[in-house]
Short mmCIF file of C-alpha atoms and ligand atoms in Angstrom, two decimals:
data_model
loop_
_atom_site.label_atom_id
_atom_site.label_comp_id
_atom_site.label_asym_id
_atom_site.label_seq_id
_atom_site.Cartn_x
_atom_site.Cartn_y
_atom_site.Cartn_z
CA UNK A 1 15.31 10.38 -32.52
CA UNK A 2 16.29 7.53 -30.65
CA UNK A 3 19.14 5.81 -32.08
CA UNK A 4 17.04 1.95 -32.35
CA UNK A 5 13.76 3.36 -33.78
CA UNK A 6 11.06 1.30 -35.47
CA UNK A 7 10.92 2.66 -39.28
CA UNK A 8 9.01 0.86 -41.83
CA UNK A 9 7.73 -1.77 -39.66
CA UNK A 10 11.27 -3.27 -38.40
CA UNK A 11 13.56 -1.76 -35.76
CA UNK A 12 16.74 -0.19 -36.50
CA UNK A 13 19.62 1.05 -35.46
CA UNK A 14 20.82 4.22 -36.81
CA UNK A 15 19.90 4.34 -40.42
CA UNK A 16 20.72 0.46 -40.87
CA UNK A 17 18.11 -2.02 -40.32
CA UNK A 18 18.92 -5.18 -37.69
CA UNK A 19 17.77 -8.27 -39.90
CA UNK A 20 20.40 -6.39 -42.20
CA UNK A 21 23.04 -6.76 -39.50
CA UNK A 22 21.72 -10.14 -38.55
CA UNK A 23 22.11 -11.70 -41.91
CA UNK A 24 25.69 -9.90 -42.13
CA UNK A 25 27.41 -10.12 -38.86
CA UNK A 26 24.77 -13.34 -37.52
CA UNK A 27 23.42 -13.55 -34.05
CA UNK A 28 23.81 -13.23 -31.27
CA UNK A 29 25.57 -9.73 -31.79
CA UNK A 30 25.80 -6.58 -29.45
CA UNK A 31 25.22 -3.69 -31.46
CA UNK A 32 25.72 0.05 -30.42
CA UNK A 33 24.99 3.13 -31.54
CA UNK A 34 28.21 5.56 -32.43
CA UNK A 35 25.93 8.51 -32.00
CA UNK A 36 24.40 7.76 -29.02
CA UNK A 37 27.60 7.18 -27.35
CA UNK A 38 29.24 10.22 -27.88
CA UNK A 39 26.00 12.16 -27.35
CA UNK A 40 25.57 10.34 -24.13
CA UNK A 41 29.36 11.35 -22.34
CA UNK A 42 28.80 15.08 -24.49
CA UNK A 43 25.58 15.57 -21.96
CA UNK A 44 27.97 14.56 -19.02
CA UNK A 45 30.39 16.90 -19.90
CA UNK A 46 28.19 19.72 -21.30
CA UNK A 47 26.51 19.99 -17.74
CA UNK A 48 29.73 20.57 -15.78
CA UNK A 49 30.88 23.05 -18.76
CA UNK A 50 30.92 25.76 -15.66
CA UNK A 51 33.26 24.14 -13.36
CA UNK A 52 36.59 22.96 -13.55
CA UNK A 53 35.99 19.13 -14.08
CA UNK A 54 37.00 15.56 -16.03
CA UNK A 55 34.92 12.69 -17.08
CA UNK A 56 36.23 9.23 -16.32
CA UNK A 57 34.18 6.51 -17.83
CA UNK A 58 34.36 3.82 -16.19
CA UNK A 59 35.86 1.07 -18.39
CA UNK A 60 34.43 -1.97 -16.90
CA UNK A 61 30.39 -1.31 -18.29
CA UNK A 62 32.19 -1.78 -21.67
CA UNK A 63 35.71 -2.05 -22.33
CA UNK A 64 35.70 -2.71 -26.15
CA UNK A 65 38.56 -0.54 -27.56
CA UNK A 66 36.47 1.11 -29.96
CA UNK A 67 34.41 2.41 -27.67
CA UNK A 68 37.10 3.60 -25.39
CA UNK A 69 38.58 5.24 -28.25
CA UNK A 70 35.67 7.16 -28.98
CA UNK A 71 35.75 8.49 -25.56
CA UNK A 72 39.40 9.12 -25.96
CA UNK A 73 38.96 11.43 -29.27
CA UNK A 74 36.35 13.40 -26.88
CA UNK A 75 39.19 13.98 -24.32
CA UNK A 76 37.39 11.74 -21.84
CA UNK A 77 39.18 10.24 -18.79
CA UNK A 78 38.80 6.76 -17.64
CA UNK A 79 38.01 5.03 -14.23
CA UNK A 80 40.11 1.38 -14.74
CA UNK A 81 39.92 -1.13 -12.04
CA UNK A 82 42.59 -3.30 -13.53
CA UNK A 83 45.68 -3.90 -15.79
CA UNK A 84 43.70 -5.42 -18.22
CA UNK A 85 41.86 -2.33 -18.50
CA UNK A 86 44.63 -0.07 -18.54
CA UNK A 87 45.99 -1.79 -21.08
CA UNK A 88 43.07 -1.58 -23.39
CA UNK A 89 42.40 2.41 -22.34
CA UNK A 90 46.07 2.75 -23.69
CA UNK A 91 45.65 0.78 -26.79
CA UNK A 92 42.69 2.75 -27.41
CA UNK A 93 44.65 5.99 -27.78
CA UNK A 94 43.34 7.14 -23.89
CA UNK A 95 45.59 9.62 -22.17
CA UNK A 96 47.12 7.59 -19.27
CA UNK A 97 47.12 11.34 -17.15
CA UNK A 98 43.87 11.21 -17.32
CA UNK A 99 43.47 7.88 -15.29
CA UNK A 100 41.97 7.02 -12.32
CA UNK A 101 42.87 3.60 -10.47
CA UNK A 102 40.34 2.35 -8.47
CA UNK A 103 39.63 -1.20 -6.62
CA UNK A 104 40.66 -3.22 -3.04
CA UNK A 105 42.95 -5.66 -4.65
CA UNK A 106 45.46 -3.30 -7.01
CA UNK A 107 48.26 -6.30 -7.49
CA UNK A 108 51.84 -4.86 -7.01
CA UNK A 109 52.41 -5.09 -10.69
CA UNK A 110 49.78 -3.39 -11.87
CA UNK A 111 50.49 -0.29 -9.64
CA UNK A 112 54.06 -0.23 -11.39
CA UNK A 113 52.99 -0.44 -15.01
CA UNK A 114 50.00 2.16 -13.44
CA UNK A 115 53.14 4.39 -12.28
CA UNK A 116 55.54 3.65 -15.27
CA UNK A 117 52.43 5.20 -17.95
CA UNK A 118 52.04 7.90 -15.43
CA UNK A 119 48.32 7.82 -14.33
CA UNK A 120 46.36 10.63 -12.80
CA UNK A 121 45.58 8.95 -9.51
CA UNK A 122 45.10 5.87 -7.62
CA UNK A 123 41.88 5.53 -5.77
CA UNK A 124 43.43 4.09 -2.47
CA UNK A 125 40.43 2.03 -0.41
CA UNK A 126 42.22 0.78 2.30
CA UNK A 127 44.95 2.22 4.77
CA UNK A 128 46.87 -1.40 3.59
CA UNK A 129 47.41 -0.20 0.49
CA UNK A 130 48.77 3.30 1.22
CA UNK A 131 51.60 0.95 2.78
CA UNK A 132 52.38 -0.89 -0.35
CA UNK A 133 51.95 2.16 -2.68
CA UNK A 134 54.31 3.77 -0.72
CA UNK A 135 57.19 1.01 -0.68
CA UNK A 136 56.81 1.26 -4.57
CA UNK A 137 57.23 4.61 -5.27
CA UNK A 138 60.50 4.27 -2.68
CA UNK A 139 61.50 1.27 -4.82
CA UNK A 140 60.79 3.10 -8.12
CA UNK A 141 61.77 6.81 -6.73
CA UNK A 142 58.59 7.79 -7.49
CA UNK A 143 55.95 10.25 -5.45
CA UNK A 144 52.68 8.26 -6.00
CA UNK A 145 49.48 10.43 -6.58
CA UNK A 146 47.10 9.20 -4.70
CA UNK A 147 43.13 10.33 -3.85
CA UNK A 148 41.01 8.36 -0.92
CA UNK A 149 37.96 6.74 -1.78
CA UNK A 150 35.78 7.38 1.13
CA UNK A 151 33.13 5.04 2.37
CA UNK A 152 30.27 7.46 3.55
CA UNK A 153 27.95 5.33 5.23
CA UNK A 154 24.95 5.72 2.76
CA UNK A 155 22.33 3.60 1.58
CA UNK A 156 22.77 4.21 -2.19
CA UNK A 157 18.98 2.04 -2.68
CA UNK A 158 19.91 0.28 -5.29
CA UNK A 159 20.37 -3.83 -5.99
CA UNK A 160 22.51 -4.77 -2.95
CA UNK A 161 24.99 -6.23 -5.08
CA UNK A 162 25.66 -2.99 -6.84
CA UNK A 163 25.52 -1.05 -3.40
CA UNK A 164 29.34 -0.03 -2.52
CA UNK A 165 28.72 2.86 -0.15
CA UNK A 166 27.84 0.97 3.18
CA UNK A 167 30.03 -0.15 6.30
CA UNK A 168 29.08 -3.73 5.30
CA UNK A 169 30.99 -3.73 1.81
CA UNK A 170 34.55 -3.73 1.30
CA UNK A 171 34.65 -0.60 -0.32
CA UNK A 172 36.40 2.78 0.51
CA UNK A 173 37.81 4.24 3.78
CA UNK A 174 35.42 4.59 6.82
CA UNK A 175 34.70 8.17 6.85
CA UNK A 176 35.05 8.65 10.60
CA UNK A 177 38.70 7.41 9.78
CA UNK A 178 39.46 9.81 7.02
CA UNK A 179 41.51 12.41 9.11
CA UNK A 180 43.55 9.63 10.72
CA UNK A 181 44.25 8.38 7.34
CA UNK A 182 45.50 11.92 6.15
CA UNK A 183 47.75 11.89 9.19
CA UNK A 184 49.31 8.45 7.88
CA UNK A 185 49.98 9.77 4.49
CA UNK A 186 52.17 12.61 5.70
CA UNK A 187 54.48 10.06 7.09
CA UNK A 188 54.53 8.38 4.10
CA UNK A 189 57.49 10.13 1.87
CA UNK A 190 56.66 8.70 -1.31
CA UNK A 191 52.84 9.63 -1.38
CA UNK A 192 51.03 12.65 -2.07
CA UNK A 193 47.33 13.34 -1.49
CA UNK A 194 45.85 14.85 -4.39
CA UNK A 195 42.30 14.26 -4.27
CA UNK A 196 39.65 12.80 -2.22
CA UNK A 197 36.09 10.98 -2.85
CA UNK A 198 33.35 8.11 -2.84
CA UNK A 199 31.46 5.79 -5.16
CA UNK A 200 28.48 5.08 -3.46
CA UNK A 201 26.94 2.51 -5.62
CA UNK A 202 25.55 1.53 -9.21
CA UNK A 203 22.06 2.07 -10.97
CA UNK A 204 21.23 4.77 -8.47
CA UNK A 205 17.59 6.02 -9.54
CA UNK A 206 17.28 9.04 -7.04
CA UNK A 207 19.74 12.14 -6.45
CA UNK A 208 19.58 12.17 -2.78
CA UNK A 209 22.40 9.53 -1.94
CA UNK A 210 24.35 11.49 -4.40
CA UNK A 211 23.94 14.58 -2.32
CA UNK A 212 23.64 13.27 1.18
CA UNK A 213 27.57 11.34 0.11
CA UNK A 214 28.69 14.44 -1.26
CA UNK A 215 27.84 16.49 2.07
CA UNK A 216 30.18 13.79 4.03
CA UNK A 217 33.11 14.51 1.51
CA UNK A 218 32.46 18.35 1.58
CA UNK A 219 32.89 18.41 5.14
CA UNK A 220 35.99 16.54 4.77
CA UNK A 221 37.50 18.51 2.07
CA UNK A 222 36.67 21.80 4.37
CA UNK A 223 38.60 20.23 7.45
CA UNK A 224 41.40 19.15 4.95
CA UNK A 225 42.10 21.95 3.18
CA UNK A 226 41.35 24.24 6.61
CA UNK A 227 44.22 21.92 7.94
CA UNK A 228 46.39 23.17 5.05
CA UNK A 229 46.33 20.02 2.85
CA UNK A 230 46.29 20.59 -0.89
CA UNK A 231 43.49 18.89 -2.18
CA UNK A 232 43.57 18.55 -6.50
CA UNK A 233 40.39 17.07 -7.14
CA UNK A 234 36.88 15.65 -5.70
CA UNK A 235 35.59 12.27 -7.02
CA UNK A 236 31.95 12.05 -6.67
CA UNK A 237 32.26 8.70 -8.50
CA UNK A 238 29.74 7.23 -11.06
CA UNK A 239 26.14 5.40 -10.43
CA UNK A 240 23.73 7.12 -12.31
CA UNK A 241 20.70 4.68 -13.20
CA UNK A 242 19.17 4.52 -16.21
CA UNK A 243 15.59 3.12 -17.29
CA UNK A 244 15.34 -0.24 -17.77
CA UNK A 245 11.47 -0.92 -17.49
CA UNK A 246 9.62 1.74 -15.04
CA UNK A 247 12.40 3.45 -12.82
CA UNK A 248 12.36 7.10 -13.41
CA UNK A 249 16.14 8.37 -12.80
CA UNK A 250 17.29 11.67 -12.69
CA UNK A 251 18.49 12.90 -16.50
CA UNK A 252 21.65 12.99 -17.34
CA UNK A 253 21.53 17.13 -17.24
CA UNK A 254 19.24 16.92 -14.07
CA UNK A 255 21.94 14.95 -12.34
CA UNK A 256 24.73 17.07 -13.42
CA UNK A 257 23.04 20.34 -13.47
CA UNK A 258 22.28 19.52 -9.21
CA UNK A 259 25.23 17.97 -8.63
CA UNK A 260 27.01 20.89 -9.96
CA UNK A 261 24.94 23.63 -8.54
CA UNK A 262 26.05 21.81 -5.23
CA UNK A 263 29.52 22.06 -5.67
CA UNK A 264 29.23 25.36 -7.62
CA UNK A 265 31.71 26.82 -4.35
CA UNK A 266 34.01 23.63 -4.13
CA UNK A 267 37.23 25.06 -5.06
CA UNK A 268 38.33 21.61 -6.69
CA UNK A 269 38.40 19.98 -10.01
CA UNK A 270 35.50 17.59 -10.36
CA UNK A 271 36.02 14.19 -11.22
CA UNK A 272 33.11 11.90 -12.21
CA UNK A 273 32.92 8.43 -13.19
CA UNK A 274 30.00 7.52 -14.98
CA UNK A 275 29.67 4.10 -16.84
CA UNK A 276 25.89 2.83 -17.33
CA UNK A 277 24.42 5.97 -17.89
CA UNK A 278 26.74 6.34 -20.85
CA UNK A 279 26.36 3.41 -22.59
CA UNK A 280 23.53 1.53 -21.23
CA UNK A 281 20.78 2.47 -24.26
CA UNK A 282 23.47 2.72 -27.08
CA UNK A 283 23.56 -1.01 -27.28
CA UNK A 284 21.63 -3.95 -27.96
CA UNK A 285 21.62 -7.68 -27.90
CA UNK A 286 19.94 -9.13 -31.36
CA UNK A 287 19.10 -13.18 -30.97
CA UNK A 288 17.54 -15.26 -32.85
CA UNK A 289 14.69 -17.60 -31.67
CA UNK A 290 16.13 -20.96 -32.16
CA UNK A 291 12.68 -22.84 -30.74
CA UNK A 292 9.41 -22.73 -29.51
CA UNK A 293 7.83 -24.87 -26.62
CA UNK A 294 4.39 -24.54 -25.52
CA UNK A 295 2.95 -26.78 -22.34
CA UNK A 296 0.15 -26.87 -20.29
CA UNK A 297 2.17 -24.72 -17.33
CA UNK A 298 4.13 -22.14 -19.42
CA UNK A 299 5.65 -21.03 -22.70
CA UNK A 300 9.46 -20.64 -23.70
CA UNK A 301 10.89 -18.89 -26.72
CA UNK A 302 14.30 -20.52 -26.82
CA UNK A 303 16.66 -17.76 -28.24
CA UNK A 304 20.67 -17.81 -29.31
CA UNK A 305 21.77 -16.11 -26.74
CA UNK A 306 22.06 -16.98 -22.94
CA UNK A 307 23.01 -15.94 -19.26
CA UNK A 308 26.78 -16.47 -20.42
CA UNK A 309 26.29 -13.59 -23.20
CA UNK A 310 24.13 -11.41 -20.94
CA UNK A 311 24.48 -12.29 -17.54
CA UNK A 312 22.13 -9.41 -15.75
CA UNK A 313 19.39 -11.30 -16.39
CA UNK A 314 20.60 -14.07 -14.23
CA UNK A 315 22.16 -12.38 -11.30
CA UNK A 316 20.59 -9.45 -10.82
CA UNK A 317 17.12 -10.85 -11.60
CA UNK A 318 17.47 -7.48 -13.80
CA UNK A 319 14.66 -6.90 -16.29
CA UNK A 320 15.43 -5.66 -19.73
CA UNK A 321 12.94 -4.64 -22.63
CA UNK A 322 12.82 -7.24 -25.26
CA UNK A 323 11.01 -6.71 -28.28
CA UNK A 324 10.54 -8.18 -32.09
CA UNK A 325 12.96 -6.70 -34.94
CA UNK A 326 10.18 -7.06 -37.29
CA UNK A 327 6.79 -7.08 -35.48
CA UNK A 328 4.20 -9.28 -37.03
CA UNK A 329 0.56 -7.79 -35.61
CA UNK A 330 -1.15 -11.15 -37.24
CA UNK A 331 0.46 -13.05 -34.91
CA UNK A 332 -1.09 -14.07 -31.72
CA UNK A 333 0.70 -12.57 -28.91
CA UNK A 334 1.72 -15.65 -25.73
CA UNK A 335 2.77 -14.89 -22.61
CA UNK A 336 6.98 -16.18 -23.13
CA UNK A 337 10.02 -17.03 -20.89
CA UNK A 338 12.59 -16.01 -23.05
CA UNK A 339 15.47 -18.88 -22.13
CA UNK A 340 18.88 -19.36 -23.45
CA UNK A 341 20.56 -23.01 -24.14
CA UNK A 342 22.46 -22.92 -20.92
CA UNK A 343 22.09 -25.52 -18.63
CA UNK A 344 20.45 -23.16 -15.66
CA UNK A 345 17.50 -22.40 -14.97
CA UNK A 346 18.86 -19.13 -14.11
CA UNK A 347 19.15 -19.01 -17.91
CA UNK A 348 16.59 -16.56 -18.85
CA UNK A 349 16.64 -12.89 -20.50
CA UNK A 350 13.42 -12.14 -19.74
CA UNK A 351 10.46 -13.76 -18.19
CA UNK A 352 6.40 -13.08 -18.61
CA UNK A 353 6.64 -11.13 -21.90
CA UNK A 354 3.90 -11.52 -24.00
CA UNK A 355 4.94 -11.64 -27.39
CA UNK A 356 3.77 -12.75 -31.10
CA UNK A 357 7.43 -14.93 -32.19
CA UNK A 358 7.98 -17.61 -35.00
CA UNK A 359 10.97 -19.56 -34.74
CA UNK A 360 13.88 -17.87 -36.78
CA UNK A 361 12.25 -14.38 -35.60
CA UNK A 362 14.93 -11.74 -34.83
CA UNK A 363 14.59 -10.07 -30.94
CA UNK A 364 16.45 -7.15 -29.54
CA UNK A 365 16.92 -7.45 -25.87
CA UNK A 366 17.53 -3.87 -24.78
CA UNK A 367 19.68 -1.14 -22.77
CA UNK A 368 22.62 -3.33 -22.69
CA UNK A 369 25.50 -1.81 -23.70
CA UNK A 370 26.53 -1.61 -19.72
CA UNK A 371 27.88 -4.85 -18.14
CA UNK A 372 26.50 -6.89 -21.15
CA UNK A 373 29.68 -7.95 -23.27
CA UNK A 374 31.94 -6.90 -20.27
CA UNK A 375 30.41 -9.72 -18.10
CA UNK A 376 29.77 -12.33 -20.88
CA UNK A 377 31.88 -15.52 -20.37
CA UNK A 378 32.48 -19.01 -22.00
CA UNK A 379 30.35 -21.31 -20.01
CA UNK A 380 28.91 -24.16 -21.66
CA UNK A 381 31.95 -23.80 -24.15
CA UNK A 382 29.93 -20.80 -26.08
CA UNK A 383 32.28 -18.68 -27.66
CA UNK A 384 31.91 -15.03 -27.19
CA UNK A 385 29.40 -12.71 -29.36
CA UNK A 386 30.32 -10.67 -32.16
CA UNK A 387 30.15 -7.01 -31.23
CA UNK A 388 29.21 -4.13 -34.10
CA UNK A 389 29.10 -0.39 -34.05
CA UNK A 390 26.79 1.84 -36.22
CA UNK A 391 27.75 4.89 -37.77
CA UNK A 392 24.60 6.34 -39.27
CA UNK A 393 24.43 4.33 -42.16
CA UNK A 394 27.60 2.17 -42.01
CA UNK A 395 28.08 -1.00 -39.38
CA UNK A 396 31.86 -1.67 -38.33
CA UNK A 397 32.62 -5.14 -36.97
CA UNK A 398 34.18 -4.34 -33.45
CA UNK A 399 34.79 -7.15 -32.00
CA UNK A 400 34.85 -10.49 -34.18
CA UNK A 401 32.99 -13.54 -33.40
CA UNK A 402 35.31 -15.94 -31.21
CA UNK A 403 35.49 -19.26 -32.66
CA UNK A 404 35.34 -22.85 -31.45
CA UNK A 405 39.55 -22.88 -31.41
CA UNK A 406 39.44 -19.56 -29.38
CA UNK A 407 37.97 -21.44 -26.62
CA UNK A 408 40.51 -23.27 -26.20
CA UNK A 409 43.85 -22.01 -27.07
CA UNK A 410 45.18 -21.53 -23.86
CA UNK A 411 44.45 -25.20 -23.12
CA UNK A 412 46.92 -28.47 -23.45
CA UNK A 413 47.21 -31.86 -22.83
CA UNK A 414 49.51 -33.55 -20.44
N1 LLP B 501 33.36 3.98 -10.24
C1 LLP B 501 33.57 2.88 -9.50
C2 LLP B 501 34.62 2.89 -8.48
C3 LLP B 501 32.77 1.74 -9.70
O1 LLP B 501 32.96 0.67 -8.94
C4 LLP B 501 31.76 1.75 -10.69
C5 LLP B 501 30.90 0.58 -10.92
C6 LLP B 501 31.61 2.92 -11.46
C7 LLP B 501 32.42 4.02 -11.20
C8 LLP B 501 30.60 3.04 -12.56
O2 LLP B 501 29.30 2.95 -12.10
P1 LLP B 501 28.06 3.20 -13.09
O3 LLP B 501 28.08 4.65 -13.50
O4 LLP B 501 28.24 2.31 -14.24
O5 LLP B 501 26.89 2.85 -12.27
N2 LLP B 501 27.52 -5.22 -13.05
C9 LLP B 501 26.56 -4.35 -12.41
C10 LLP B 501 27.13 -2.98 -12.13
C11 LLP B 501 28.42 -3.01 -11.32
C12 LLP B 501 28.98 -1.65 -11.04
C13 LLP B 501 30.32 -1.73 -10.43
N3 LLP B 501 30.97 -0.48 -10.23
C14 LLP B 501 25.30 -4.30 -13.27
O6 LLP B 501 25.25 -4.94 -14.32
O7 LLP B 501 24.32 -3.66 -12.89
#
């Protein structure tokens, strides 16, 4: 069963009923599903069960620490891009040698707390920072793991603000340069080469990009480890899609089960990051509608919630499923904007969804437990959302409510 099912008329998630978590925790409120999370990175790793491999989820879809540290008690890795989310992965119990470091801009203090906790790897996207990661480990005496994120040269066909695997983004290590590179790092005493990949891109809705990106790095790793270079690991990165409204991805086994038939003779540990496809549809956003207003031109549902809360909406133009907690069939159904109070009018959820809605009516707006809290922000002064996680028939608050002094705290007067 899906884990927010309609069940006596009203949607739920779980076994606990959202007007239930509405009146307790109020709205807006992200709520995920426990189950559906760990059910979600179990199908990840049951698919690679017959190859040496490690999932790292990538922290930034959703870095709450409760979720991380279900994915910790599950052995899971984790893909951070930041100290921030180091920080959190090791407050949530993760293993810091299961670690992966990725990003352009890795500040020089955040590869020496990365090195001091002992991290797995640091995905190195630019010959620059080899440099720098090298003059730290000779400061610190350290030999710095290190794996190259490669920049394969493939349309990933996705949003191209979610694309990362082209010559025009700042992503990676130009293929064609890769050797070279390798060259570099032997001269570079306080590195060592450990692993090698690519993250093409996000939301990816066909395997073929996956493939045609892992061809470039097999042909790499064969030249590599021909040359005599110990390779570790391969990265094939993260960027499964999910469904949002028609796309039809690949399954999560699909995926994996091709993906790993592919590298079935790849003598090297397999490291993936997946983020979305984890915990994309174990989450919701539940909003109230605050107003109704009707003209001659169009119709807006005013809800709670807005573009600083879920920002996908806004700058992806992304479309998510929005739907009544508690249908009401006598209702007439109107074609609805669904706007937030933010002073945009690239303030909307959703737009054109017919709907029956009273004011005070409870909505879900669904799939977004990827890059829904972790992008939400304070504009307009709104303080953050409450966050909750079911657990069959129990809800835990994970994330309280900020409050009108949390916004600003770090403020003062002069
Ligand atoms: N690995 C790296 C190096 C990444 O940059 C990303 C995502 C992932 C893994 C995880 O990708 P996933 O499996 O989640 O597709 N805010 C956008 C998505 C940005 C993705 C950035 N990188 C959105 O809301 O669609």
């Amino acid at each position: 069963m899906n884990c927010f099912h309609y069940q006596q008329d009203q949607l739920y998630a779980e076994e606990v009923s959202l007007t239930d978590i509405a009146k307790q925790f109020g709205t807006p409120c992200y709520v995920y599903s426990k189950s559906q999370l760990i059910q979600n990175w179990q199908r990840f790793n049951d698919a690679f069960t017959n190859h040496p491999h490690r999932i790292c989820y990538a922290v930034k879809a959703n870095s709450n620490i409760a979720i991380l540290n279900l994915f910790a008690k599950l052995q899971s890795g984790f893909d951070i891009v930041s100290l921030g989310e180091l920080e959190r992965v090791l407050a949530a119990g993760g293993d810091p040698s299961k670690i992966v470091f990725s990003g352009v801009g890795k500040k020089a203090a955040e590869i020496v707390r990365a090195l001091e906790v002992g991290i797995n790897c640091f995905n190195v996207e630019s010959a620059a920072e080899l440099e720098r990661l090298n003059a730290i480990g000779a400061e610190y005496k350290k030999i710095v793991p290190i794996g190259l994120r490669i920049n394969p040269n493939i349309d990933a066909r996705t949003h191209p603000y979610i694309a990362t695997g082209l010559h025009e983004n700042k992503f990676g290590i130009d293929y064609t340069e890769g050797l070279a590179i390798v060259d570099k790092i032997q001269t570079l005493p306080h590195l060592k080469l450990v692993g090698i990949g690519s993250h093409i891109g996000s939301q990816l809705t066909e395997l073929s990009p996956f493939i045609e990106a892992i061809d470039r790095l097999l042909e790499l790793v064969d030249q590599l480890l021909l040359a005599g270079v110990p390779l570790h690991h391969l990265n094939i990165g993260g960027g499964l899609g999910v469904c949002y409204q028609n796309e039809t991805p690949p399954s999560i086994q699909e995926y994996a089960t091709t993906l790993s038939q592919k590298l079935a003779a790849c003598p090297l540990e397999i490291i993936l990051e997946p983020g979305r496809a984890i915990v994309a549809n174990a989450g919701i956003l539940l909003t109230s509608v605050e107003y109704l207003k009707h003209t001659e031109h169009k119709n807006f549902a005013i809800v709670d919630t807005a573009m600083n809360d879920l920002l996908r909406p806004a700058l992806y133009e992304a479309w998510h499923e929005i739907t009544p907690v508690k249908p009401d069939k006598k209702l007439p159904e109107k074609m609805y904007d669904i706007v937030g109070p933010v002073c945009e009018s690239a303030d909307f959820l959703g737009k054109n969804r017919l709907l029956g809605v009273l004011p005070g009516d409870l909505l879900a707006i669904h799939s977004t437990g990827a890059y829904g809290f972790s992008m939400s922000s304070n504009y307009n002064s709104r303080p953050r959302v409450a966050e909750v996680m079911v657990d069959k028939n129990q809800v835990h608050l994970i994330r309280k409510r900020e409050t009108i002094a949390d916004l600003f705290l770090h403020e003062q007067l002069i």
